[in-house]
mmCIF file of N, CA and C in Angstrom:
data_model
loop_
_atom_site.group_PDB
_atom_site.id
_atom_site.type_symbol
_atom_site.label_atom_id
_atom_site.label_comp_id
_atom_site.label_asym_id
_atom_site.label_seq_id
_atom_site.Cartn_x
_atom_site.Cartn_y
_atom_site.Cartn_z
ATOM 1 N N MET A 1 75.013 206.872 249.095
ATOM 2 C CA MET A 1 75.031 208.309 248.949
ATOM 3 C C MET A 1 73.695 208.724 248.352
ATOM 4 N N ASP A 2 73.100 209.722 248.952
ATOM 5 C CA ASP A 2 71.854 210.277 248.436
ATOM 6 C C ASP A 2 72.145 211.616 247.776
ATOM 7 N N LEU A 3 71.726 211.751 246.519
ATOM 8 C CA LEU A 3 71.864 213.026 245.828
ATOM 9 C C LEU A 3 70.610 213.853 246.049
ATOM 10 N N PRO A 4 70.769 215.166 246.164
ATOM 11 C CA PRO A 4 69.606 216.037 246.346
ATOM 12 C C PRO A 4 68.775 216.106 245.054
ATOM 13 N N LEU A 5 67.569 216.572 245.216
ATOM 14 C CA LEU A 5 66.616 216.636 244.112
ATOM 15 C C LEU A 5 67.116 217.471 242.935
ATOM 16 N N HIS A 6 67.867 218.535 243.188
ATOM 17 C CA HIS A 6 68.335 219.361 242.064
ATOM 18 C C HIS A 6 69.338 218.625 241.173
ATOM 19 N N LEU A 7 69.913 217.523 241.658
ATOM 20 C CA LEU A 7 70.812 216.705 240.842
ATOM 21 C C LEU A 7 70.108 215.469 240.301
ATOM 22 N N ALA A 8 69.422 214.778 241.166
ATOM 23 C CA ALA A 8 68.770 213.524 240.789
ATOM 24 C C ALA A 8 67.262 213.719 240.770
ATOM 25 N N TRP A 9 66.805 214.517 239.842
ATOM 26 C CA TRP A 9 65.393 214.884 239.774
ATOM 27 C C TRP A 9 64.557 213.836 239.053
ATOM 28 N N SER A 10 65.209 212.917 238.374
ATOM 29 C CA SER A 10 64.475 211.887 237.641
ATOM 30 C C SER A 10 65.141 210.543 237.880
ATOM 31 N N GLY A 11 64.416 209.635 238.460
ATOM 32 C CA GLY A 11 64.970 208.293 238.653
ATOM 33 C C GLY A 11 65.716 208.119 239.956
ATOM 34 N N LEU A 12 66.740 207.299 239.881
ATOM 35 C CA LEU A 12 67.529 206.899 241.047
ATOM 36 C C LEU A 12 68.172 208.105 241.727
ATOM 37 N N HIS A 13 68.093 208.146 243.039
ATOM 38 C CA HIS A 13 68.739 209.230 243.788
ATOM 39 C C HIS A 13 69.615 208.712 244.916
ATOM 40 N N THR A 14 69.580 207.395 245.185
ATOM 41 C CA THR A 14 70.430 206.781 246.196
ATOM 42 C C THR A 14 71.412 205.850 245.491
ATOM 43 N N PHE A 15 72.694 206.006 245.795
ATOM 44 C CA PHE A 15 73.738 205.281 245.082
ATOM 45 C C PHE A 15 74.645 204.551 246.057
ATOM 46 N N ASP A 16 74.860 203.265 245.819
ATOM 47 C CA ASP A 16 75.799 202.458 246.592
ATOM 48 C C ASP A 16 77.171 202.661 245.963
ATOM 49 N N LEU A 17 78.048 203.362 246.635
ATOM 50 C CA LEU A 17 79.340 203.713 246.064
ATOM 51 C C LEU A 17 80.314 202.546 246.021
ATOM 52 N N ASP A 18 79.937 201.415 246.609
ATOM 53 C CA ASP A 18 80.752 200.203 246.496
ATOM 54 C C ASP A 18 80.471 199.477 245.184
ATOM 55 N N ASP A 19 79.422 199.881 244.484
ATOM 56 C CA ASP A 19 79.051 199.307 243.187
ATOM 57 C C ASP A 19 79.572 200.246 242.104
ATOM 58 N N ASP A 20 80.572 199.801 241.341
ATOM 59 C CA ASP A 20 81.192 200.673 240.336
ATOM 60 C C ASP A 20 80.183 201.253 239.349
ATOM 61 N N LYS A 21 79.212 200.465 238.952
ATOM 62 C CA LYS A 21 78.214 200.962 237.993
ATOM 63 C C LYS A 21 77.419 202.124 238.601
ATOM 64 N N LEU A 22 77.019 201.983 239.849
ATOM 65 C CA LEU A 22 76.271 203.052 240.516
ATOM 66 C C LEU A 22 77.162 204.259 240.803
ATOM 67 N N LEU A 23 78.402 204.006 241.190
ATOM 68 C CA LEU A 23 79.348 205.101 241.423
ATOM 69 C C LEU A 23 79.539 205.920 240.145
ATOM 70 N N LEU A 24 79.766 205.240 239.030
ATOM 71 C CA LEU A 24 79.956 205.936 237.765
ATOM 72 C C LEU A 24 78.702 206.710 237.373
ATOM 73 N N GLY A 25 77.546 206.136 237.605
ATOM 74 C CA GLY A 25 76.294 206.823 237.310
ATOM 75 C C GLY A 25 76.133 208.080 238.144
ATOM 76 N N MET A 26 76.455 207.987 239.414
ATOM 77 C CA MET A 26 76.344 209.151 240.286
ATOM 78 C C MET A 26 77.340 210.234 239.868
ATOM 79 N N TYR A 27 78.581 209.842 239.583
ATOM 80 C CA TYR A 27 79.574 210.815 239.156
ATOM 81 C C TYR A 27 79.153 211.479 237.844
ATOM 82 N N ARG A 28 78.597 210.725 236.922
ATOM 83 C CA ARG A 28 78.123 211.294 235.663
ATOM 84 C C ARG A 28 77.068 212.366 235.919
ATOM 85 N N ILE A 29 76.138 212.067 236.809
ATOM 86 C CA ILE A 29 75.089 213.037 237.148
ATOM 87 C C ILE A 29 75.699 214.308 237.721
ATOM 88 N N VAL A 30 76.594 214.153 238.682
ATOM 89 C CA VAL A 30 77.195 215.321 239.333
ATOM 90 C C VAL A 30 78.046 216.113 238.335
ATOM 91 N N LEU A 31 78.817 215.425 237.516
ATOM 92 C CA LEU A 31 79.668 216.111 236.541
ATOM 93 C C LEU A 31 78.858 216.876 235.505
ATOM 94 N N THR A 32 77.727 216.335 235.102
ATOM 95 C CA THR A 32 76.969 216.955 234.018
ATOM 96 C C THR A 32 75.922 217.961 234.492
ATOM 97 N N THR A 33 75.449 217.837 235.734
ATOM 98 C CA THR A 33 74.387 218.739 236.189
ATOM 99 C C THR A 33 74.741 219.513 237.454
ATOM 100 N N GLY A 34 75.880 219.187 238.037
ATOM 101 C CA GLY A 34 76.246 219.816 239.303
ATOM 102 C C GLY A 34 76.833 221.199 239.166
ATOM 103 N N LEU A 35 76.924 221.851 240.296
ATOM 104 C CA LEU A 35 77.569 223.149 240.431
ATOM 105 C C LEU A 35 78.799 222.981 241.313
ATOM 106 N N ARG A 36 79.577 224.019 241.469
ATOM 107 C CA ARG A 36 80.829 223.936 242.227
ATOM 108 C C ARG A 36 80.640 223.302 243.612
ATOM 109 N N ASP A 37 79.641 223.719 244.345
ATOM 110 C CA ASP A 37 79.407 223.154 245.677
ATOM 111 C C ASP A 37 79.093 221.665 245.612
ATOM 112 N N ASP A 38 78.403 221.240 244.561
ATOM 113 C CA ASP A 38 78.111 219.815 244.392
ATOM 114 C C ASP A 38 79.391 219.025 244.131
ATOM 115 N N TYR A 39 80.282 219.584 243.323
ATOM 116 C CA TYR A 39 81.557 218.902 243.051
ATOM 117 C C TYR A 39 82.316 218.693 244.354
ATOM 118 N N ILE A 40 82.349 219.722 245.181
ATOM 119 C CA ILE A 40 83.068 219.646 246.455
ATOM 120 C C ILE A 40 82.425 218.612 247.380
ATOM 121 N N GLN A 41 81.110 218.606 247.426
ATOM 122 C CA GLN A 41 80.402 217.721 248.354
ATOM 123 C C GLN A 41 80.365 216.260 247.900
ATOM 124 N N PHE A 42 80.209 216.020 246.599
ATOM 125 C CA PHE A 42 79.912 214.662 246.141
ATOM 126 C C PHE A 42 81.028 213.960 245.379
ATOM 127 N N LEU A 43 82.072 214.665 244.982
ATOM 128 C CA LEU A 43 83.140 214.026 244.223
ATOM 129 C C LEU A 43 84.405 213.893 245.067
ATOM 130 N N ASP A 44 85.097 212.797 244.874
ATOM 131 C CA ASP A 44 86.374 212.542 245.521
ATOM 132 C C ASP A 44 87.445 212.552 244.428
ATOM 133 N N GLY A 45 88.480 213.348 244.615
ATOM 134 C CA GLY A 45 89.508 213.495 243.591
ATOM 135 C C GLY A 45 90.179 212.192 243.195
ATOM 136 N N ASN A 46 90.477 211.344 244.164
ATOM 137 C CA ASN A 46 91.130 210.068 243.854
ATOM 138 C C ASN A 46 90.201 209.143 243.075
ATOM 139 N N LEU A 47 88.933 209.084 243.485
ATOM 140 C CA LEU A 47 87.976 208.254 242.750
ATOM 141 C C LEU A 47 87.739 208.798 241.352
ATOM 142 N N LEU A 48 87.619 210.113 241.256
ATOM 143 C CA LEU A 48 87.413 210.731 239.944
ATOM 144 C C LEU A 48 88.577 210.392 239.013
ATOM 145 N N THR A 49 89.791 210.527 239.511
ATOM 146 C CA THR A 49 90.975 210.248 238.694
ATOM 147 C C THR A 49 91.032 208.782 238.287
ATOM 148 N N SER A 50 90.782 207.882 239.221
ATOM 149 C CA SER A 50 90.894 206.457 238.901
ATOM 150 C C SER A 50 89.800 205.983 237.946
ATOM 151 N N HIS A 51 88.632 206.598 238.001
ATOM 152 C CA HIS A 51 87.527 206.188 237.134
ATOM 153 C C HIS A 51 87.386 207.060 235.884
ATOM 154 N N TRP A 52 88.226 208.093 235.761
ATOM 155 C CA TRP A 52 88.087 209.023 234.640
ATOM 156 C C TRP A 52 88.156 208.355 233.259
ATOM 157 N N PRO A 53 89.017 207.364 233.034
ATOM 158 C CA PRO A 53 89.034 206.749 231.697
ATOM 159 C C PRO A 53 87.656 206.239 231.256
ATOM 160 N N ARG A 54 86.871 205.746 232.175
ATOM 161 C CA ARG A 54 85.508 205.299 231.838
ATOM 162 C C ARG A 54 84.524 206.464 231.863
ATOM 163 N N LEU A 55 84.658 207.342 232.853
ATOM 164 C CA LEU A 55 83.736 208.472 232.973
ATOM 165 C C LEU A 55 83.809 209.402 231.774
ATOM 166 N N ARG A 56 84.998 209.615 231.249
ATOM 167 C CA ARG A 56 85.151 210.559 230.134
ATOM 168 C C ARG A 56 84.355 210.123 228.913
ATOM 169 N N LYS A 57 84.050 208.836 228.816
ATOM 170 C CA LYS A 57 83.240 208.315 227.717
ATOM 171 C C LYS A 57 81.744 208.462 227.992
ATOM 172 N N MET A 58 81.401 208.766 229.235
ATOM 173 C CA MET A 58 80.000 208.846 229.651
ATOM 174 C C MET A 58 79.467 210.275 229.664
ATOM 175 N N VAL A 59 80.358 211.249 229.544
ATOM 176 C CA VAL A 59 79.950 212.652 229.582
ATOM 177 C C VAL A 59 80.167 213.270 228.208
ATOM 178 N N GLY A 60 79.518 214.363 227.956
ATOM 179 C CA GLY A 60 79.660 215.043 226.674
ATOM 180 C C GLY A 60 81.023 215.691 226.510
ATOM 181 N N ARG A 61 81.320 216.066 225.282
ATOM 182 C CA ARG A 61 82.611 216.671 224.950
ATOM 183 C C ARG A 61 82.875 217.931 225.771
ATOM 184 N N GLY A 62 81.851 218.756 225.965
ATOM 185 C CA GLY A 62 82.043 219.996 226.727
ATOM 186 C C GLY A 62 82.463 219.735 228.155
ATOM 187 N N VAL A 63 81.809 218.780 228.805
ATOM 188 C CA VAL A 63 82.148 218.422 230.189
ATOM 189 C C VAL A 63 83.557 217.834 230.228
ATOM 190 N N ARG A 64 83.829 216.918 229.323
ATOM 191 C CA ARG A 64 85.146 216.270 229.267
ATOM 192 C C ARG A 64 86.252 217.315 229.051
ATOM 193 N N THR A 65 86.056 218.212 228.107
ATOM 194 C CA THR A 65 87.052 219.241 227.807
ATOM 195 C C THR A 65 87.258 220.173 228.997
ATOM 196 N N ALA A 66 86.169 220.566 229.640
ATOM 197 C CA ALA A 66 86.278 221.470 230.794
ATOM 198 C C ALA A 66 87.051 220.817 231.938
ATOM 199 N N TRP A 67 86.728 219.586 232.267
ATOM 200 C CA TRP A 67 87.388 218.910 233.380
ATOM 201 C C TRP A 67 88.847 218.603 233.061
ATOM 202 N N GLU A 68 89.113 218.151 231.840
ATOM 203 C CA GLU A 68 90.500 217.850 231.479
ATOM 204 C C GLU A 68 91.320 219.134 231.351
ATOM 205 N N GLY A 69 90.682 220.239 230.979
ATOM 206 C CA GLY A 69 91.380 221.519 230.927
ATOM 207 C C GLY A 69 91.720 222.043 232.307
ATOM 208 N N ALA A 70 90.807 221.853 233.243
ATOM 209 C CA ALA A 70 91.024 222.336 234.608
ATOM 210 C C ALA A 70 91.948 221.426 235.415
ATOM 211 N N PHE A 71 91.950 220.140 235.084
ATOM 212 C CA PHE A 71 92.728 219.155 235.842
ATOM 213 C C PHE A 71 93.553 218.314 234.872
ATOM 214 N N PRO A 72 94.758 218.764 234.549
ATOM 215 C CA PRO A 72 95.586 218.072 233.554
ATOM 216 C C PRO A 72 95.810 216.583 233.840
ATOM 217 N N ARG A 73 95.780 216.181 235.085
ATOM 218 C CA ARG A 73 96.003 214.756 235.380
ATOM 219 C C ARG A 73 94.869 213.873 234.845
ATOM 220 N N LEU A 74 93.745 214.479 234.471
ATOM 221 C CA LEU A 74 92.646 213.707 233.886
ATOM 222 C C LEU A 74 92.843 213.467 232.392
ATOM 223 N N ARG A 75 93.712 214.245 231.780
ATOM 224 C CA ARG A 75 93.938 214.094 230.341
ATOM 225 C C ARG A 75 94.496 212.712 230.037
ATOM 226 N N PRO A 76 94.022 212.115 228.951
ATOM 227 C CA PRO A 76 94.548 210.789 228.599
ATOM 228 C C PRO A 76 96.019 210.886 228.216
ATOM 229 N N HIS A 77 96.755 209.882 228.578
ATOM 230 C CA HIS A 77 98.184 209.820 228.256
ATOM 231 C C HIS A 77 98.323 209.093 226.926
ATOM 232 N N THR A 78 98.794 209.800 225.944
ATOM 233 C CA THR A 78 98.928 209.203 224.610
ATOM 234 C C THR A 78 100.330 208.694 224.353
ATOM 235 N N GLY A 79 101.249 208.993 225.264
ATOM 236 C CA GLY A 79 102.623 208.563 225.062
ATOM 237 C C GLY A 79 103.393 209.512 224.161
ATOM 238 N N GLN A 80 102.757 210.588 223.730
ATOM 239 C CA GLN A 80 103.402 211.563 222.872
ATOM 240 C C GLN A 80 103.534 212.881 223.620
ATOM 241 N N ALA A 81 104.584 213.577 223.357
ATOM 242 C CA ALA A 81 104.765 214.902 223.971
ATOM 243 C C ALA A 81 103.757 215.874 223.381
ATOM 244 N N ALA A 82 103.291 216.788 224.207
ATOM 245 C CA ALA A 82 102.335 217.787 223.741
ATOM 246 C C ALA A 82 103.050 218.747 222.796
ATOM 247 N N ALA A 83 102.336 219.164 221.773
ATOM 248 C CA ALA A 83 102.932 220.082 220.796
ATOM 249 C C ALA A 83 102.752 221.513 221.238
#
């Protein structure tokens, strides 16, 4: 996958999505610097959900809070009922 210059303006811009490390790096870039159209074009909901436990540690609190607020299935399961 090749990211456009407005996302990958410094460093690596081509990502092998079969490599988890590169996939996570690309998703981090898109999540932190992308716009709505970028999310639609470059993110896959199933991949995002399956990798979210690791990705949530790679993005800032604001990004994490926004995504988990918009998509409840991304919220970590603590085993406790919400108050």
